[in-house]
Every structure is written in C-alpha cells, then in structure tokens.
JSON list of C-alpha atoms in Angstrom, two decimals:
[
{"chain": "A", "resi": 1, "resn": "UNK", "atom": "CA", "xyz": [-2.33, 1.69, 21.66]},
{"chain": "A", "resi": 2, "resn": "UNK", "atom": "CA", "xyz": [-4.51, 3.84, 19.33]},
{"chain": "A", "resi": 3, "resn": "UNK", "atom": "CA", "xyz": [-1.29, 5.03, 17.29]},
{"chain": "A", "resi": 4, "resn": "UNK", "atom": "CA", "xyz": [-0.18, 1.86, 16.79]},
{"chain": "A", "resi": 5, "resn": "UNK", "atom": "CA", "xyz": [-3.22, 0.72, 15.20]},
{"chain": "A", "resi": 6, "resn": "UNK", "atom": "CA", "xyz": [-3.43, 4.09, 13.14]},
{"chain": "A", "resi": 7, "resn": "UNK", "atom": "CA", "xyz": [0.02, 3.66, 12.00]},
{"chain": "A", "resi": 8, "resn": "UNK", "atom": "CA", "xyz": [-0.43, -0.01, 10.99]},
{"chain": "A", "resi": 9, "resn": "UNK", "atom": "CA", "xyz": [-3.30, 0.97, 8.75]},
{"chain": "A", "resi": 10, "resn": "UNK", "atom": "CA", "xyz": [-1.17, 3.78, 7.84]},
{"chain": "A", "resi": 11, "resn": "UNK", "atom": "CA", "xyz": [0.93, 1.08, 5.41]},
{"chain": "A", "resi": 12, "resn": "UNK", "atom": "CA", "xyz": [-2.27, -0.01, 3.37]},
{"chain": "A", "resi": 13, "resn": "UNK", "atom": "CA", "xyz": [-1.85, 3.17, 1.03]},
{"chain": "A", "resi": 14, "resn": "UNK", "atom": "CA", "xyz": [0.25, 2.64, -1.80]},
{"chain": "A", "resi": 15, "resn": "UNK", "atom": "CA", "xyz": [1.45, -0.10, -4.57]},
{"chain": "A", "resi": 16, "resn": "UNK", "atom": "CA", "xyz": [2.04, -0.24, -8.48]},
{"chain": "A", "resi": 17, "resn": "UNK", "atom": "CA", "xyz": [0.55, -1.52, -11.43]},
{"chain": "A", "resi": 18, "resn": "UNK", "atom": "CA", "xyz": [0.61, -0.46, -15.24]},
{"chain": "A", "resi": 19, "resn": "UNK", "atom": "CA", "xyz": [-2.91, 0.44, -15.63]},
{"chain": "A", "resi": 20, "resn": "UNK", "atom": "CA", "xyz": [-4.89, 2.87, -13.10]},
{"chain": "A", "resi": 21, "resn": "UNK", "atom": "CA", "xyz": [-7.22, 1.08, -10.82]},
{"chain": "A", "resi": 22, "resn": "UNK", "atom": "CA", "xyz": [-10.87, 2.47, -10.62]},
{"chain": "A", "resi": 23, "resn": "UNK", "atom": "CA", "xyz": [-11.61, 4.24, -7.83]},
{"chain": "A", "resi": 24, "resn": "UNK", "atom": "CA", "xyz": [-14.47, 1.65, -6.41]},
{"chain": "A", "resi": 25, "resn": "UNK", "atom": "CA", "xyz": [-11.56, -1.22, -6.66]},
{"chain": "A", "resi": 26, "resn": "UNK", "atom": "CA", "xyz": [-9.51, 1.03, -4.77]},
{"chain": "A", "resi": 27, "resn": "UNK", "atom": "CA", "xyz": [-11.38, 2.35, -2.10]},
{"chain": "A", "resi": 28, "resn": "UNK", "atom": "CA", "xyz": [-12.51, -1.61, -1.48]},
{"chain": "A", "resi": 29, "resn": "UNK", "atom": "CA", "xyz": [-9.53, -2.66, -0.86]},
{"chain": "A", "resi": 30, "resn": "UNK", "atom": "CA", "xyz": [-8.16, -0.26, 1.59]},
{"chain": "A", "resi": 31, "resn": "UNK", "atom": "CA", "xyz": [-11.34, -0.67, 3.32]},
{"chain": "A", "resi": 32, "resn": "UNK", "atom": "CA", "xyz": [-10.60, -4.11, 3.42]},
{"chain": "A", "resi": 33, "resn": "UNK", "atom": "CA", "xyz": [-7.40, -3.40, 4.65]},
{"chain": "A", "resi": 34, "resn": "UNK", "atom": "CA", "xyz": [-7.98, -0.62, 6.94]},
{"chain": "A", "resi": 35, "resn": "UNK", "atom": "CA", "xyz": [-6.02, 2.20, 4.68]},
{"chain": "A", "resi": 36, "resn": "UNK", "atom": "CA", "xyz": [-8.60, 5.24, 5.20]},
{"chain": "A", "resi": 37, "resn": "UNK", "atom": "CA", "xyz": [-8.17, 4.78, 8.94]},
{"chain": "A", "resi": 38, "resn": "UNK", "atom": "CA", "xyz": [-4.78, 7.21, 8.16]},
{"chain": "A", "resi": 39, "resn": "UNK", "atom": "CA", "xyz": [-5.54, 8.44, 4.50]},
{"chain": "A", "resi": 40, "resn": "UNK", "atom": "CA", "xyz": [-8.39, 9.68, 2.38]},
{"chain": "A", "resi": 41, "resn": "UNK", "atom": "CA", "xyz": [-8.46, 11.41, -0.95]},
{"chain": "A", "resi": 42, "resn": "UNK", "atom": "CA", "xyz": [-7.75, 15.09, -0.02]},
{"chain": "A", "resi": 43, "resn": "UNK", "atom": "CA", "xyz": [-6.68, 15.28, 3.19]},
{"chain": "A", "resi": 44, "resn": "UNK", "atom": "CA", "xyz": [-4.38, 14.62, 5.80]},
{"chain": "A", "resi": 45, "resn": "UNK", "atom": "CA", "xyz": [-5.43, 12.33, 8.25]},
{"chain": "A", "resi": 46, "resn": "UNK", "atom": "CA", "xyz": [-2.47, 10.59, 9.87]},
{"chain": "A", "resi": 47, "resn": "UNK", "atom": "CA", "xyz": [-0.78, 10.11, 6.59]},
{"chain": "A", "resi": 48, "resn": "UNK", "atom": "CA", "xyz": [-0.91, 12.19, 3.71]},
{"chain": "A", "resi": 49, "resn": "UNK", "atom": "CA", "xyz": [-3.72, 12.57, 1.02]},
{"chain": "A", "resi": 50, "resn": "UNK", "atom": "CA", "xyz": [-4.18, 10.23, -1.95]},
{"chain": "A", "resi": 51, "resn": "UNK", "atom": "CA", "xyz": [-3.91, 12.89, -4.02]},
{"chain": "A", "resi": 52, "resn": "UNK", "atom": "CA", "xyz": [-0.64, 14.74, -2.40]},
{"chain": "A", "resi": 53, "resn": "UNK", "atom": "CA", "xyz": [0.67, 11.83, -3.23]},
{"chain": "A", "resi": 54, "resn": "UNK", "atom": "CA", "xyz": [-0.40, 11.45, -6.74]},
{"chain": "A", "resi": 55, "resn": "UNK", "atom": "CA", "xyz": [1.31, 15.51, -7.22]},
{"chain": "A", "resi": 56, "resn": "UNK", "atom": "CA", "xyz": [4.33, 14.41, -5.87]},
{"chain": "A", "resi": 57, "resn": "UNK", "atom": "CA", "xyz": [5.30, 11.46, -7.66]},
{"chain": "A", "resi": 58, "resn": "UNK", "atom": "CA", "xyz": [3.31, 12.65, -11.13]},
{"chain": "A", "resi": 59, "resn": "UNK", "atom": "CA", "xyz": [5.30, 11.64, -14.15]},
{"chain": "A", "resi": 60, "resn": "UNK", "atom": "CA", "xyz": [8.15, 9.45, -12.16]},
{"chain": "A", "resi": 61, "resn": "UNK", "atom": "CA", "xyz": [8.74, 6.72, -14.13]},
{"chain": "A", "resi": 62, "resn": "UNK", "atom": "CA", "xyz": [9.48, 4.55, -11.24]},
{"chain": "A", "resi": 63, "resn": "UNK", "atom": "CA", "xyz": [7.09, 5.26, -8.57]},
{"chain": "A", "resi": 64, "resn": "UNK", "atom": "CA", "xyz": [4.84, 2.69, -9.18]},
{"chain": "A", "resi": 65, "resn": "UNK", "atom": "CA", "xyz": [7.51, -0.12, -8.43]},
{"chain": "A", "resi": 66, "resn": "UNK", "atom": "CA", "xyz": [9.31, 2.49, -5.25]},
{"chain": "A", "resi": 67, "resn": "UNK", "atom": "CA", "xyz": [5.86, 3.25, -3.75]},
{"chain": "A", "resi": 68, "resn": "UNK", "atom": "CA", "xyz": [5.04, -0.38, -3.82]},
{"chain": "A", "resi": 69, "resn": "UNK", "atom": "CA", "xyz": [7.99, -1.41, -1.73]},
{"chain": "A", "resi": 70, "resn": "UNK", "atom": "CA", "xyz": [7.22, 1.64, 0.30]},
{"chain": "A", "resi": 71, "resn": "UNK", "atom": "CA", "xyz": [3.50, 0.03, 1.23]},
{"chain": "A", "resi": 72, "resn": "UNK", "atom": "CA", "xyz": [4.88, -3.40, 2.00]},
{"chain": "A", "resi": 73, "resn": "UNK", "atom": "CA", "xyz": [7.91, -3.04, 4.14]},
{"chain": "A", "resi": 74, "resn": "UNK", "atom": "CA", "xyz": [6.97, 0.47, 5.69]},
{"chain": "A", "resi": 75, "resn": "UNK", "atom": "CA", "xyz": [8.76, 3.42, 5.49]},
{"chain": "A", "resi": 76, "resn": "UNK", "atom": "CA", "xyz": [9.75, 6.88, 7.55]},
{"chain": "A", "resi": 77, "resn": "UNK", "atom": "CA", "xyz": [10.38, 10.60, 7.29]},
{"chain": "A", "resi": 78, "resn": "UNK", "atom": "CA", "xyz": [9.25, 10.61, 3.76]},
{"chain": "A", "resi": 79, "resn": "UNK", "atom": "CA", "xyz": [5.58, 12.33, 4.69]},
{"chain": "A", "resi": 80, "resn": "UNK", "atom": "CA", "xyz": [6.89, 13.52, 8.15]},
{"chain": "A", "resi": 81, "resn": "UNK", "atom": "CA", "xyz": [7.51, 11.80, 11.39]},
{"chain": "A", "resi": 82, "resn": "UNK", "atom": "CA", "xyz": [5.18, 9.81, 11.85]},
{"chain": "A", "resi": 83, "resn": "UNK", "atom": "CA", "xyz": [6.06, 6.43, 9.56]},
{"chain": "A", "resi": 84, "resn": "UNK", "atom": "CA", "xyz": [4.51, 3.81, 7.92]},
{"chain": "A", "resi": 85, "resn": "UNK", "atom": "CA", "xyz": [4.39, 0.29, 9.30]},
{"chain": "A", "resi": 86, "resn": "UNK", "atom": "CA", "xyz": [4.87, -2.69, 7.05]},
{"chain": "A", "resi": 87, "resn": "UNK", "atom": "CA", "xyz": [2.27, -4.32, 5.56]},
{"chain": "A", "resi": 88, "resn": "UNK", "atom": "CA", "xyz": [3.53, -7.37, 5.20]},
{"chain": "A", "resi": 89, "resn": "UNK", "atom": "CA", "xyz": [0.02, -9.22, 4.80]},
{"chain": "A", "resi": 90, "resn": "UNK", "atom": "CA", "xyz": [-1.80, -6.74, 2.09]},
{"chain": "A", "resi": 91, "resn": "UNK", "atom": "CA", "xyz": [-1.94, -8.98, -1.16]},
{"chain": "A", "resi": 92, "resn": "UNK", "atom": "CA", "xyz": [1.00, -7.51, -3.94]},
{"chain": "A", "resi": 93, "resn": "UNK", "atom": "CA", "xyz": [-1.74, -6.96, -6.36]},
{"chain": "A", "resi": 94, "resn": "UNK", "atom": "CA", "xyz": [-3.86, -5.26, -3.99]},
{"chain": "A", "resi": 95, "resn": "UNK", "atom": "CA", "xyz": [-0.92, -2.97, -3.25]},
{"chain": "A", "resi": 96, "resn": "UNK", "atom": "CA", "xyz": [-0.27, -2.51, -6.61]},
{"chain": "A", "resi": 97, "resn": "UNK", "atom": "CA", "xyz": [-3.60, -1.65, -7.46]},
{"chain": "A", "resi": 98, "resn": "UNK", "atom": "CA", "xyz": [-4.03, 0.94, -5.02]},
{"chain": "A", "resi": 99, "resn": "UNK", "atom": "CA", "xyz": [-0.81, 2.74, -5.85]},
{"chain": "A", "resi": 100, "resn": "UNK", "atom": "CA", "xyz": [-1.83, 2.56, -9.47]},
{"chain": "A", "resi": 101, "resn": "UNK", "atom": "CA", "xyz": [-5.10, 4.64, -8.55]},
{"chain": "A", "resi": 102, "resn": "UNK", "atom": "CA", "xyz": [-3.25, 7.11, -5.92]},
{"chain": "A", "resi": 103, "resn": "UNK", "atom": "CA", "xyz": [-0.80, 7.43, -9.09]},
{"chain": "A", "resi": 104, "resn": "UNK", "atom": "CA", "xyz": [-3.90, 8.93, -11.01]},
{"chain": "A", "resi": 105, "resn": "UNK", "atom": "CA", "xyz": [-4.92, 11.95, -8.66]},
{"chain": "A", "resi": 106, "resn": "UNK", "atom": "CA", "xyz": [-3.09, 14.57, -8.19]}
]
C-alpha cells in the first residue's frame, strides 16, 4: 500500500510552460500535490532528481510539451522500473509550471 501511494505522488513532477517557474511556485505546488513524496531537487528518492531531469532534457526543444504528457497520463521505464502513475487531477498549468522550473536545473 505504501508504493502505491509513493508512486501516485511519483506523477506530480513534471509539465511545460514557456517561461521558467520560480522555485517557491514550484515547490508549492508539488507540495500541494504530493510530488516531493518521490522527488526532490538533487536526489533520487523514488523517482529521479529535479535536476537529473533538467540535464537530460537541456536544450530539447520539445520537452516541455513531452514531459507534460509524461506528468499527466504516467509513464514507465523511462527513469527505471519503477513508473509513474497518472495524474490525471494535477491542474495543466500547475503541471506546466513545474516542468518549466525542473526544465531550469540541471
């Protein structure tokens, strides 16, 4: 029961917007939305760090928009084995503003 709820918060890390959310708007909203129960800033928890994240899509044009889709219907094997539920009830423009801040650290 305990990795199911870690894996649903799992899904609250990512979405895409032009310009780069500040980090206090960010970290609000996936405390809202229970996103640091899996991820934090620089390391692995049960999902990958913010900022692993931020290296590994730096300069990809369409990340923003992939990531996004990503966070909302959940996704697998892309971080390991362990995947990402859907977050089907995270507000779009809080999804996009958190993928627009992970898409500034690297």
């Amino acid at each position: 029961m305990k990795a199911i709820a870690w894996m649903l918060a799992a899904g609250c890390l990512l979405s895409g917007t032009a310009s780069a959310a500040t980090e206090a708007e960010a970290m609000d909203i996936a405390k809202k939305n229970g996103c640091l129960a899996c991820h934090s800033l620089d390391k692995k928890l049960v999902g990958p760090a913010w900022n692993e994240v931020g290296k590994k899509y730096a300069g990809d044009a369409a990340a923003a928009e992939q990531l996004a889709v990503k966070v909302k219907k959940g996704t697998k094997g892309t971080w390991g084995a362990i995947p990402m539920p859907p977050n089907a009830t995270v507000k779009d423009a809080d999804i996009k503003t958190l993928v627009a801040f992970v898409l500034t650290l690297k």
